[in-house]
XYZ file of C-alpha atoms in Angstrom:
710
model
C -15.913 -11.944 20.096
C -12.979 -13.748 22.141
C -10.574 -13.039 19.202
C -11.658 -9.520 18.771
C -11.154 -8.665 22.406
C -8.116 -10.470 23.059
C -5.878 -8.562 20.873
C -6.759 -4.778 22.380
C -6.302 -6.630 25.625
C -2.678 -7.487 25.056
C -1.995 -3.928 23.760
C -3.357 -2.575 26.702
C -0.936 -4.786 28.812
C 1.811 -3.210 27.067
C 0.458 0.261 27.307
C 3.640 2.502 27.611
C 4.785 4.372 30.425
C 5.926 6.977 28.950
C 6.338 7.897 25.291
C 6.053 11.050 23.082
C 3.056 10.605 20.600
C 4.043 9.442 17.359
C 2.608 8.401 14.098
C 1.885 4.832 13.375
C 4.120 2.885 10.983
C 3.223 3.707 7.245
C 1.927 1.422 4.856
C 3.617 -1.263 3.631
C 2.297 -3.059 0.556
C 4.293 -6.060 0.537
C 3.697 -8.555 3.575
C 2.162 -5.887 5.680
C -1.061 -4.780 4.170
C -2.338 -2.228 6.867
C -1.070 0.055 9.438
C -0.788 -2.199 12.702
C -1.282 -0.834 16.201
C 1.951 -0.466 18.228
C 1.763 -0.887 22.079
C 4.681 1.610 22.177
C 2.422 4.265 20.595
C 0.523 6.484 22.835
C -2.349 7.049 20.627
C -2.400 3.321 19.513
C -2.662 2.384 23.308
C -5.073 5.080 23.925
C -7.506 3.824 20.876
C -6.918 0.209 22.045
C -8.406 1.091 25.547
C -11.023 3.135 24.144
C -12.153 0.044 22.045
C -11.799 -2.216 24.857
C -14.302 -0.061 26.995
C -16.534 0.281 24.031
C -16.811 -3.707 23.810
C -17.629 -3.563 27.486
C -20.352 -0.750 27.446
C -22.049 -0.369 24.259
C -23.582 3.147 25.451
C -20.044 4.225 24.580
C -19.865 2.477 21.084
C -19.076 4.234 18.362
C -19.341 2.585 14.729
C -16.642 4.437 12.990
C -14.129 3.773 15.983
C -14.963 0.355 16.215
C -14.793 -0.625 12.446
C -11.214 0.756 12.312
C -10.108 -0.395 15.529
C -11.669 -4.056 15.083
C -9.918 -4.319 11.732
C -6.636 -3.611 12.939
C -6.670 -5.851 15.626
C -8.807 -8.746 14.663
C -6.709 -9.029 11.230
C -3.539 -10.356 13.127
C -5.691 -13.129 14.790
C -7.209 -14.020 11.511
C -3.935 -14.248 9.571
C -2.827 -16.665 11.932
C -6.025 -18.780 11.773
C -7.148 -18.681 8.203
C -5.605 -22.026 7.421
C -6.078 -22.647 3.440
C -8.493 -20.071 3.063
C -7.260 -17.295 0.376
C -6.655 -14.042 1.951
C -8.736 -11.884 -0.269
C -11.866 -14.246 0.747
C -11.054 -13.935 4.498
C -10.858 -10.044 4.173
C -14.079 -9.899 2.366
C -15.839 -12.498 4.818
C -14.463 -10.464 7.806
C -15.620 -6.927 6.345
C -19.197 -8.405 5.896
C -19.116 -9.601 9.342
C -17.750 -6.370 11.302
C -20.399 -4.544 9.179
C -23.055 -6.519 10.195
C -21.811 -6.635 13.977
C -21.842 -2.678 13.859
C -25.158 -2.186 12.657
C -26.617 -4.124 15.496
C -25.300 -2.010 18.060
C -28.669 -0.707 19.131
C -29.864 -4.316 19.547
C -30.612 -5.280 23.221
C -28.596 -8.520 22.502
C -25.662 -6.847 21.064
C -22.660 -9.016 22.550
C -20.484 -7.387 25.220
C -17.476 -8.341 26.834
C -16.557 -8.474 30.666
C -14.042 -6.075 31.146
C -10.828 -6.591 33.569
C -11.226 -3.650 35.805
C -7.655 -3.906 36.988
C -6.112 -4.070 33.562
C -8.480 -0.738 32.686
C -6.869 0.950 35.779
C -3.479 -0.041 34.966
C -3.860 1.262 31.287
C -5.471 4.432 32.620
C -2.779 5.294 34.982
C -0.066 4.657 32.491
C -1.714 6.848 29.934
C -2.482 9.521 32.338
C 1.211 9.889 33.165
C 2.180 10.166 29.549
C -0.599 12.797 29.036
C 0.449 14.974 31.842
C 3.903 15.111 30.599
C 2.771 16.171 27.158
C 3.094 19.947 26.463
C -0.160 21.842 26.791
C -0.454 22.655 22.861
C -0.065 18.787 22.214
C -2.709 18.002 24.524
C -4.983 20.452 22.877
C -4.340 19.259 19.352
C -4.938 15.565 20.277
C -7.937 16.221 22.338
C -9.283 18.191 19.312
C -8.395 15.274 16.919
C -9.922 12.606 19.253
C -13.382 14.690 19.346
C -13.444 14.951 15.524
C -12.877 11.288 14.963
C -15.906 10.431 16.770
C -18.197 13.036 14.658
C -16.747 12.290 11.249
C -16.445 9.080 9.269
C -13.273 7.283 8.117
C -12.390 7.987 4.302
C -11.971 4.465 2.614
C -11.520 3.379 -0.831
C -14.738 1.264 -0.513
C -16.644 4.378 0.592
C -15.500 6.581 -2.392
C -15.878 4.030 -5.073
C -19.095 2.506 -3.916
C -20.453 -1.043 -3.789
C -20.236 -1.786 -7.488
C -16.600 -1.242 -7.594
C -15.090 -2.005 -4.365
C -14.031 -5.475 -5.358
C -12.233 -4.137 -8.235
C -10.455 -1.144 -6.569
C -8.945 -2.044 -3.403
C -7.360 0.138 -0.672
C -4.979 -0.721 2.367
C -5.586 2.375 4.294
C -8.141 4.298 5.726
C -8.054 7.873 6.735
C -9.581 8.636 10.230
C -12.418 11.097 9.939
C -10.263 13.774 11.744
C -8.372 14.378 8.435
C -11.261 15.031 6.066
C -12.520 18.377 4.705
C -15.784 17.999 6.432
C -14.150 17.814 9.728
C -11.907 20.696 8.961
C -14.542 23.080 7.809
C -17.340 21.905 10.172
C -15.226 21.352 13.484
C -11.235 21.617 13.436
C -10.937 25.223 12.181
C -13.045 26.519 14.606
C -11.844 24.327 17.642
C -8.462 25.439 17.116
C -9.814 29.074 16.917
C -11.414 28.672 20.293
C -8.362 26.939 21.734
C -6.212 29.901 20.946
C -8.474 32.605 22.440
C -9.616 31.024 25.312
C -9.039 28.576 28.083
C -10.097 25.006 27.107
C -11.811 22.543 29.352
C -12.246 18.944 28.449
C -13.485 15.553 29.964
C -11.934 12.361 28.725
C -14.090 9.575 29.553
C -11.593 6.891 28.598
C -8.993 8.138 31.031
C -11.637 9.095 33.461
C -9.906 12.901 33.567
C -11.006 16.544 33.340
C -8.270 18.718 32.042
C -8.058 22.701 31.583
C -5.430 24.105 29.078
C -4.975 27.612 28.679
C -2.937 28.259 25.498
C -3.293 31.929 25.523
C -0.306 32.080 28.133
C 2.051 30.735 25.128
C 1.708 33.594 22.957
C -0.753 35.588 20.567
C -3.922 33.817 19.503
C -2.868 34.009 15.941
C 0.665 32.491 16.573
C -1.185 29.642 18.316
C -3.863 29.119 15.956
C -1.232 28.990 13.131
C 0.979 26.502 15.036
C -1.916 24.177 15.471
C -3.341 24.463 11.786
C 0.193 23.536 10.640
C 0.448 20.528 12.747
C -2.927 19.554 11.298
C -2.024 20.165 7.751
C 1.000 18.307 8.042
C -0.476 15.435 9.285
C -3.388 15.908 6.920
C -1.073 15.799 3.981
C 0.772 12.639 5.468
C -2.361 10.736 6.000
C -3.789 11.292 2.146
C -0.182 10.402 0.958
C -0.626 6.859 2.691
C -4.254 6.498 1.311
C -3.089 7.053 -2.454
C 0.098 4.755 -1.884
C -2.452 2.101 -0.528
C -4.750 2.033 -3.693
C -4.517 -0.924 -6.221
C -6.425 -2.642 -8.739
C -7.178 -6.328 -8.249
C -5.681 -8.932 -10.235
C -8.022 -9.363 -13.504
C -7.899 -13.004 -13.602
C -9.205 -13.888 -17.075
C -10.079 -12.269 -20.284
C -13.929 -12.044 -19.683
C -13.145 -10.496 -15.991
C -10.734 -7.991 -17.397
C -13.206 -6.940 -20.274
C -15.854 -6.412 -17.598
C -13.505 -4.422 -15.245
C -12.479 -2.234 -18.106
C -15.852 -1.386 -18.912
C -16.016 0.127 -15.345
C -12.818 1.581 -15.298
C -13.121 3.112 -18.772
C -16.469 4.743 -18.290
C -15.963 8.509 -17.883
C -18.988 8.843 -16.038
C -18.824 6.003 -13.380
C -15.029 5.286 -13.545
C -13.921 4.393 -9.573
C -10.295 6.019 -10.539
C -11.921 9.051 -11.616
C -13.956 9.021 -8.608
C -10.958 8.474 -6.581
C -8.905 11.476 -8.135
C -11.979 13.610 -7.906
C -12.045 12.756 -4.149
C -8.401 13.339 -3.518
C -8.819 16.630 -5.466
C -12.096 17.780 -3.238
C -10.121 16.776 0.033
C -7.073 18.354 -0.437
C -7.917 21.577 -2.531
C -9.257 23.529 0.296
C -5.371 24.609 0.955
C -4.602 25.798 -2.478
C -5.575 29.523 -2.930
C -4.869 29.424 -6.550
C -7.934 27.239 -6.756
C -9.957 29.724 -5.099
C -8.664 32.303 -7.318
C -9.730 30.149 -10.601
C -13.201 29.630 -8.932
C -13.807 33.508 -8.832
C -12.645 33.930 -12.166
C -15.366 31.377 -13.341
C -17.671 32.878 -11.006
C -17.142 36.580 -12.272
C -17.480 35.462 -16.265
C -20.966 34.716 -15.565
C -23.928 35.033 -18.188
C -22.249 37.933 -19.885
C -19.000 35.958 -20.565
C -21.419 32.957 -21.744
C -23.385 35.021 -23.996
C -20.616 36.900 -25.593
C -18.381 33.479 -26.185
C -21.414 31.465 -27.557
C -23.809 33.846 -29.031
C -21.481 36.608 -30.035
C -18.641 34.101 -30.967
C -16.295 36.510 -29.234
C -13.280 35.784 -27.356
C -13.740 36.437 -23.565
C -11.213 38.885 -21.930
C -9.043 37.631 -19.184
C -9.987 38.750 -15.533
C -7.293 39.593 -13.170
C -8.419 38.284 -9.576
C -6.963 39.399 -6.375
C -7.775 37.393 -3.211
C -8.236 39.726 -0.525
C -7.214 43.561 -0.217
C -3.910 44.163 -1.492
C -3.041 40.863 -2.081
C -0.974 39.498 -4.813
C -2.480 37.434 -7.791
C -4.158 34.245 -6.694
C -1.940 32.146 -8.397
C 1.092 33.661 -6.303
C -0.330 33.137 -3.030
C 1.496 30.784 -0.830
C 0.015 27.036 -0.731
C -0.141 25.253 2.721
C 1.333 21.818 3.227
C -1.704 20.083 1.837
C -2.287 22.305 -1.133
C 1.731 21.899 -1.952
C 1.709 18.323 -1.756
C -1.499 17.570 -3.986
C -0.974 20.407 -6.481
C -0.414 17.738 -9.078
C -3.547 16.053 -8.352
C -5.428 19.613 -8.727
C -3.587 20.223 -12.136
C -4.940 16.664 -13.063
C -8.589 17.895 -12.531
C -8.755 21.518 -12.959
C -10.358 22.252 -16.480
C -8.928 24.450 -18.929
C -10.079 25.576 -22.496
C -13.485 24.194 -23.537
C -13.784 22.337 -20.067
C -11.061 19.793 -21.043
C -8.642 18.616 -18.124
C -5.825 16.154 -18.200
C -8.145 13.672 -16.121
C -10.571 14.036 -19.095
C -7.908 12.975 -21.566
C -6.727 10.221 -19.359
C -10.224 8.985 -19.124
C -10.626 9.062 -22.939
C -7.280 6.882 -23.064
C -9.043 4.275 -20.954
C -12.295 4.303 -22.814
C -10.256 3.656 -26.224
C -8.350 0.741 -24.080
C -12.064 -0.506 -23.189
C -13.218 -0.508 -26.747
C -10.078 -2.425 -27.633
C -10.462 -4.920 -25.165
C -14.253 -5.420 -26.267
C -13.147 -5.810 -29.849
C -10.651 -8.718 -28.965
C -13.504 -10.448 -26.958
C -15.761 -10.190 -29.460
C -13.606 -12.178 -31.868
C -14.427 -15.267 -29.954
C -10.764 -16.465 -30.071
C -9.016 -13.990 -28.248
C -5.561 -15.375 -28.883
C -4.789 -13.716 -32.600
C -5.961 -10.167 -31.228
C -4.336 -10.250 -27.910
C -0.859 -11.395 -29.664
C -1.250 -8.456 -32.027
C -2.390 -6.005 -29.153
C 0.859 -7.301 -27.271
C 2.960 -6.767 -30.039
C 2.081 -3.375 -30.724
C 2.194 -2.372 -26.930
C 6.016 -3.877 -27.235
C 6.737 -1.990 -30.331
C 5.076 1.569 -28.846
C 2.936 2.195 -31.923
C -0.805 1.573 -32.551
C -1.431 0.256 -29.115
C -3.901 1.967 -26.741
C -1.805 0.804 -23.877
C 1.360 2.457 -25.306
C -0.602 5.719 -25.795
C -2.268 5.744 -22.415
C 1.347 5.511 -20.761
C 2.905 8.074 -23.043
C -0.218 10.631 -22.278
C 0.290 9.687 -18.275
C 4.477 10.402 -18.645
C 4.334 13.288 -21.195
C 1.150 15.224 -20.555
C -0.233 14.291 -16.949
C 2.913 14.146 -14.939
C 4.938 17.031 -16.660
C 5.874 19.584 -14.168
C 5.195 17.680 -10.913
C 7.815 16.995 -8.404
C 9.448 13.552 -8.012
C 7.627 13.234 -4.535
C 4.181 13.889 -6.480
C 4.855 11.694 -9.308
C 6.012 8.502 -7.030
C 2.534 9.167 -5.046
C 0.275 10.011 -8.338
C 1.780 7.628 -10.956
C 1.376 4.339 -9.607
C -2.670 4.931 -9.338
C -2.652 5.853 -12.856
C -0.585 3.308 -14.254
C -1.702 0.374 -12.214
C -4.956 -0.044 -14.665
C -2.735 -0.306 -17.746
C -0.133 -3.016 -15.877
C -3.124 -5.306 -15.022
C -4.459 -5.038 -18.324
C -1.140 -5.778 -20.080
C -0.963 -8.845 -17.559
C -4.130 -10.287 -18.738
C -3.163 -10.577 -22.587
C -0.094 -12.438 -21.577
C -2.106 -15.798 -21.153
C -3.989 -15.690 -24.521
C -1.067 -14.428 -26.323
C 1.036 -17.651 -25.291
C -1.809 -19.951 -25.831
C -1.906 -18.487 -29.421
C 1.990 -19.198 -29.819
C 1.587 -22.615 -28.713
C -1.103 -23.070 -31.301
C 0.847 -22.062 -33.913
C 3.879 -24.151 -32.720
C 1.522 -27.197 -32.840
C 0.317 -26.567 -36.448
C 3.614 -25.531 -38.114
C 6.256 -27.292 -36.366
C 5.307 -30.096 -33.943
C 2.757 -31.952 -35.885
C 4.875 -31.704 -39.323
C 7.859 -33.065 -37.136
C 5.766 -36.023 -35.398
C 4.605 -37.243 -38.938
C 7.631 -36.845 -40.954
C 10.833 -37.132 -38.740
C 9.693 -38.509 -35.214
C 9.354 -42.181 -36.380
C 12.750 -42.211 -38.222
C 16.413 -42.324 -37.291
C 18.214 -40.795 -35.592
C 14.964 -39.372 -33.855
C 13.712 -42.873 -33.054
C 17.134 -44.427 -32.576
C 15.516 -48.189 -32.868
C 13.772 -47.294 -36.413
C 14.995 -49.036 -39.568
C 13.679 -45.957 -41.625
C 16.281 -43.139 -41.923
C 15.384 -39.359 -42.344
C 16.737 -37.742 -45.268
C 18.605 -34.391 -44.857
C 15.883 -32.844 -47.035
C 13.227 -33.818 -44.492
C 15.367 -32.820 -41.778
C 15.870 -29.422 -43.264
C 12.021 -28.897 -43.646
C 12.186 -28.367 -39.806
C 15.694 -27.943 -38.547
C 18.360 -25.728 -39.800
C 18.660 -21.955 -40.830
C 15.797 -22.186 -43.363
C 13.638 -24.887 -41.454
C 10.165 -24.424 -39.912
C 11.516 -23.939 -36.466
C 13.788 -20.919 -37.678
C 10.712 -19.488 -39.687
C 8.436 -19.728 -36.737
C 10.958 -18.051 -34.340
C 11.459 -15.029 -36.920
C 7.723 -14.629 -37.777
C 5.422 -15.847 -34.792
C 7.699 -15.295 -31.971
C 10.202 -12.944 -33.182
C 8.432 -9.464 -32.325
C 7.851 -10.575 -28.868
C 11.360 -11.204 -28.054
C 14.973 -10.091 -28.093
C 17.205 -12.334 -30.024
C 21.147 -11.853 -29.351
C 22.814 -14.266 -31.829
C 21.102 -17.504 -30.834
C 20.014 -16.488 -27.310
C 16.545 -15.585 -26.795
C 14.479 -13.350 -23.955
C 11.397 -12.009 -23.959
C 10.708 -8.579 -24.637
C 8.851 -6.892 -21.515
C 6.577 -3.783 -20.968
C 6.080 -3.275 -16.983
C 8.490 -6.086 -16.402
C 6.050 -8.489 -17.934
C 6.022 -10.518 -21.277
C 5.675 -13.779 -22.716
C 7.457 -16.740 -20.754
C 9.569 -18.974 -22.702
C 10.094 -22.555 -21.617
C 13.931 -22.821 -20.301
C 14.170 -26.260 -22.575
C 13.499 -24.188 -25.722
C 15.822 -21.454 -24.764
C 18.576 -24.058 -24.192
C 17.716 -26.011 -27.461
C 16.904 -23.161 -29.972
C 20.798 -22.822 -31.153
C 20.845 -26.362 -31.903
C 17.435 -26.613 -33.799
C 18.466 -23.683 -36.161
C 22.070 -24.152 -36.508
C 23.436 -25.740 -40.201
C 22.477 -29.191 -40.628
C 25.901 -30.945 -40.145
C 26.235 -29.084 -36.581
C 23.781 -31.101 -35.073
C 25.193 -34.480 -36.630
C 22.874 -35.495 -39.098
C 23.219 -37.557 -41.866
C 26.983 -37.313 -42.347
C 27.855 -40.890 -43.107
C 30.035 -41.869 -46.087
C 28.679 -42.868 -49.258
C 29.136 -46.455 -49.994
C 30.889 -46.220 -53.433
C 33.353 -43.593 -53.222
C 36.540 -43.261 -51.170
C 36.406 -40.153 -48.927
C 38.968 -37.608 -47.366
C 38.771 -36.629 -43.650
C 39.916 -33.278 -43.034
C 39.818 -31.081 -39.928
C 38.721 -27.059 -40.357
C 39.247 -24.465 -37.559
C 37.843 -20.930 -37.918
C 40.250 -18.382 -37.048
C 39.380 -14.715 -37.186
C 37.629 -12.258 -39.342
C 38.018 -8.590 -40.367
C 35.104 -6.365 -41.198
C 32.613 -9.129 -39.939
C 31.053 -10.037 -36.871
C 30.090 -13.811 -37.812
C 31.042 -16.067 -41.097
C 30.003 -19.279 -41.941
C 31.744 -22.004 -44.401
C 29.681 -24.614 -45.901
C 31.102 -27.536 -47.789
C 28.690 -30.361 -48.923
C 26.202 -29.752 -46.389
C 28.523 -29.254 -43.575
C 29.112 -26.010 -41.881
C 31.266 -24.200 -39.431
C 30.362 -20.964 -37.992
C 32.651 -18.253 -36.142
C 30.959 -15.474 -33.798
C 34.015 -14.044 -32.663
C 34.975 -16.884 -30.050
C 38.013 -19.284 -30.372
C 36.719 -22.427 -32.069
C 37.727 -26.069 -32.013
C 38.654 -28.336 -34.837
C 35.562 -29.503 -36.896
C 35.644 -32.972 -38.171
C 34.459 -32.987 -42.092
C 34.416 -35.448 -44.720
C 34.739 -34.857 -48.840
C 32.811 -35.893 -50.682
C 29.573 -35.989 -48.494
C 26.777 -37.727 -50.290
C 24.209 -36.903 -47.664
C 24.847 -33.156 -48.361
C 24.545 -30.666 -51.222
C 27.766 -30.744 -52.984
C 29.363 -27.387 -53.115
C 31.439 -24.787 -50.932
C 30.309 -21.568 -49.867
C 31.576 -18.754 -47.525
C 29.334 -15.946 -46.338
C 29.633 -13.332 -43.715
C 27.589 -10.853 -41.839
C 28.918 -7.099 -41.420
C 28.207 -5.177 -38.070
C 25.732 -3.353 -40.152
C 23.970 -6.440 -40.705
C 24.884 -7.030 -44.562
C 25.475 -10.340 -45.715
C 28.694 -10.635 -48.097
C 29.523 -13.964 -49.953
C 33.096 -14.440 -50.331
C 32.993 -17.530 -52.341
C 30.302 -19.512 -53.872
C 30.868 -22.673 -55.826
C 28.566 -25.599 -56.329
C 29.447 -28.775 -57.426
C 31.299 -31.670 -56.654
C 34.496 -30.037 -56.688
C 33.551 -26.941 -54.713
C 36.239 -27.883 -51.899
C 39.050 -27.936 -54.415
C 37.825 -24.600 -55.733
C 37.612 -23.041 -52.639
C 41.245 -24.235 -51.435
C 42.632 -22.832 -54.960
C 40.977 -19.333 -54.489
C 42.444 -19.056 -50.920
C 45.869 -17.458 -49.899
C 47.743 -20.221 -48.230
C 50.192 -20.164 -45.388
C 51.847 -23.504 -44.489
C 52.316 -23.921 -40.775
C 53.715 -26.798 -38.406
C 52.120 -30.057 -38.201
C 50.568 -30.349 -41.888
C 48.203 -27.532 -41.145
C 47.800 -25.010 -43.954
C 46.221 -21.434 -43.040
C 43.785 -20.197 -45.737
C 42.060 -16.918 -46.281
C 39.455 -15.331 -48.306
C 38.663 -11.486 -49.062
C 35.878 -9.575 -50.670
C 34.067 -6.396 -50.440
C 36.245 -5.466 -47.406
C 35.659 -8.330 -45.391
C 38.434 -11.118 -44.627
C 38.050 -14.447 -43.080
C 40.659 -17.016 -42.306
C 40.687 -20.612 -41.210
C 43.003 -23.648 -40.671
C 42.854 -26.707 -42.708
C 44.431 -30.147 -41.776
C 44.048 -33.073 -44.055
C 43.931 -36.576 -42.730
C 46.176 -38.503 -45.048
C 44.486 -41.978 -45.042
C 41.050 -42.305 -46.639
C 38.086 -43.006 -44.544
C 36.635 -46.652 -44.974
C 33.608 -46.482 -47.383
C 30.702 -46.665 -44.659
C 32.707 -45.056 -41.576
C 30.748 -42.276 -39.894
C 32.232 -38.749 -40.257
C 31.894 -37.676 -36.452
C 31.036 -39.954 -33.714
C 30.191 -36.817 -31.528
C 28.103 -34.856 -34.187
C 26.116 -38.050 -35.091
C 24.260 -37.990 -31.559
C 23.294 -34.485 -32.114
C 19.509 -35.496 -33.257
C 19.731 -38.800 -31.641
C 16.479 -39.535 -29.765
C 15.477 -35.755 -30.248
C 11.883 -34.819 -29.377
C 10.344 -31.348 -29.662
C 8.364 -30.110 -26.475
C 4.623 -29.595 -27.006
C 4.550 -25.750 -25.885
C 7.228 -23.349 -26.284
C 5.421 -20.328 -24.260
C 4.868 -21.125 -20.849
C 4.968 -18.265 -18.158
C 6.799 -19.022 -14.718
C 4.227 -18.150 -11.670
C 5.505 -15.327 -9.671
C 5.618 -14.894 -6.028
C 4.649 -11.534 -6.511
C 1.679 -9.978 -8.452
C 2.952 -8.104 -11.729
C 1.374 -4.965 -10.504
C 4.328 -3.546 -8.304
C 2.620 -2.439 -4.756
C 5.036 0.285 -3.775
C 4.941 3.740 -5.828
C 8.639 3.628 -6.725
C 8.390 0.280 -7.704
C 5.427 1.003 -9.961
C 7.226 3.790 -11.266
C 10.276 1.892 -12.474
C 8.355 -0.888 -13.662
C 6.584 0.785 -16.618
C 9.590 3.123 -17.384
C 9.865 3.187 -21.084
């Protein structure tokens, strides 16, 4: 009991000498998970004193008050002393312990603390001075709230969703029982009326004071009651906004756990999400007169309306209902702060034609998502199904996730204010985000399986034991073997075009994952860095460009200059290639003839529209000679010739410099290029998620809205 009692004691010691009443800090779903008590806040200091006195005198103990306050104070001590225990496990254990502790209040052996009388007197004296300095209206309002808090239970997510789902849907904020519909209808409304019409006498056992407040001296009863109600409604709306913003879906670890969770979330009859929205609607609709009008219309239809519509197949006539004598139409009646802030929730729940509602449509979308998850699970190997599901979601077609998000944004949130969207959208989107997060792991596993079968195993069997991949090997890999794996037509290029292509964004030779809700497959950094070299034309990585043994070779340098009507072009000479992509290019060393490459010369370009244009294609031993002969030539200084070719509106140019002395018979063409594949090894996996500091589901409302923006 000592850790529990110590913190309220510290709060009492710091009780304010004088401070206006204030609302405690709002929920922060980042590092701070709950509303913390502040010793500078009058209400928090009062509650701390009340808790301290209850712990020392069980005859005063109130389970609802202690449950809220002990959680708030004990949590700080637990966070500092939990060691290696996971935070979720700590919270669950603490909740069970507090629940057991509070159920034993009537037990004679229920533990009590020895209160420090001097501390209690000092705290009471400080709080009395503050309370005496408060306006009478604020004192009455605070007194009514305090009395209501002892009579009505707090509203929590666990209370709404029940035992079965309280581990699935989590809440970080508990609404005091003062701000519930039961409290308003059964106590608050009548208490405000009494306070506005007669002198109010109250006794406070916490402060040991008796006070008399006569608000009738401040104005008419109607004005006083209206002012108290407005204060209450404003606080009521604020409390429920905090409550909604604190709701989250726990991280669904593993596909089996996710399937089980979706079976709960997607069940229209028992879904905890549906229960939450329905409860918020029930608790906030009392301040929306238009909903009263809709209820009266449904009541006036009665049996006759049902008989005409169902039996006689007649379309029922509309009924105009006015609430109150001489009042405007119900839909035109002004809404209070609560009804105004939560009119968006009412719009989701209220039924329209054929008992259909937007919330029912949302549950149907979750039901389809549940069916898709179960279908993937029943396949045994979840990888192929998860990969296809992710691809469809990223493409925005054929995906239950994409359809559900589209329904939320285009149907459910239409017409809401930005503030309402920021409050409601995260609650509707979080199940979708958590579902998408679950399919990432099996998708990455499937990608790695395909990489192993299509790329890595063939590489290990045919290339890895040979030179240059194994520098000490006496066996040399041929261009044909290397071309099976590397280069623009190799198995690596095909793998990235087909298997990974739909899941990534490719700009030139750079790769980045496509994302949905800021989530997508993770690509190993080494793969992203090596990818351009893997798919480059073979000579670009220095493969097999040694001179032939029986023929003298001409060495020459080639430099790409520019292109008109093209974003990229490639010059290939005997298996050696030069590629231009809009950037200044260095001189590239080449030899002719190159016995390790396919004889011939070819020039191709890609237009901005993605069309391939072949400017020259001369196969055979003399392809280089024909390429030079067909070019427009311009002599420059230093033995350099500028060559250009044109076809179909595309023009490319390059510099050519010939080295006069033929290379020795066995001289390598390029010292730097020859090392391109030397000792190269392919990674075992290409898809690898980097562990994130935060969960994929953004906690704040604005973050959740931005995270799943189309």
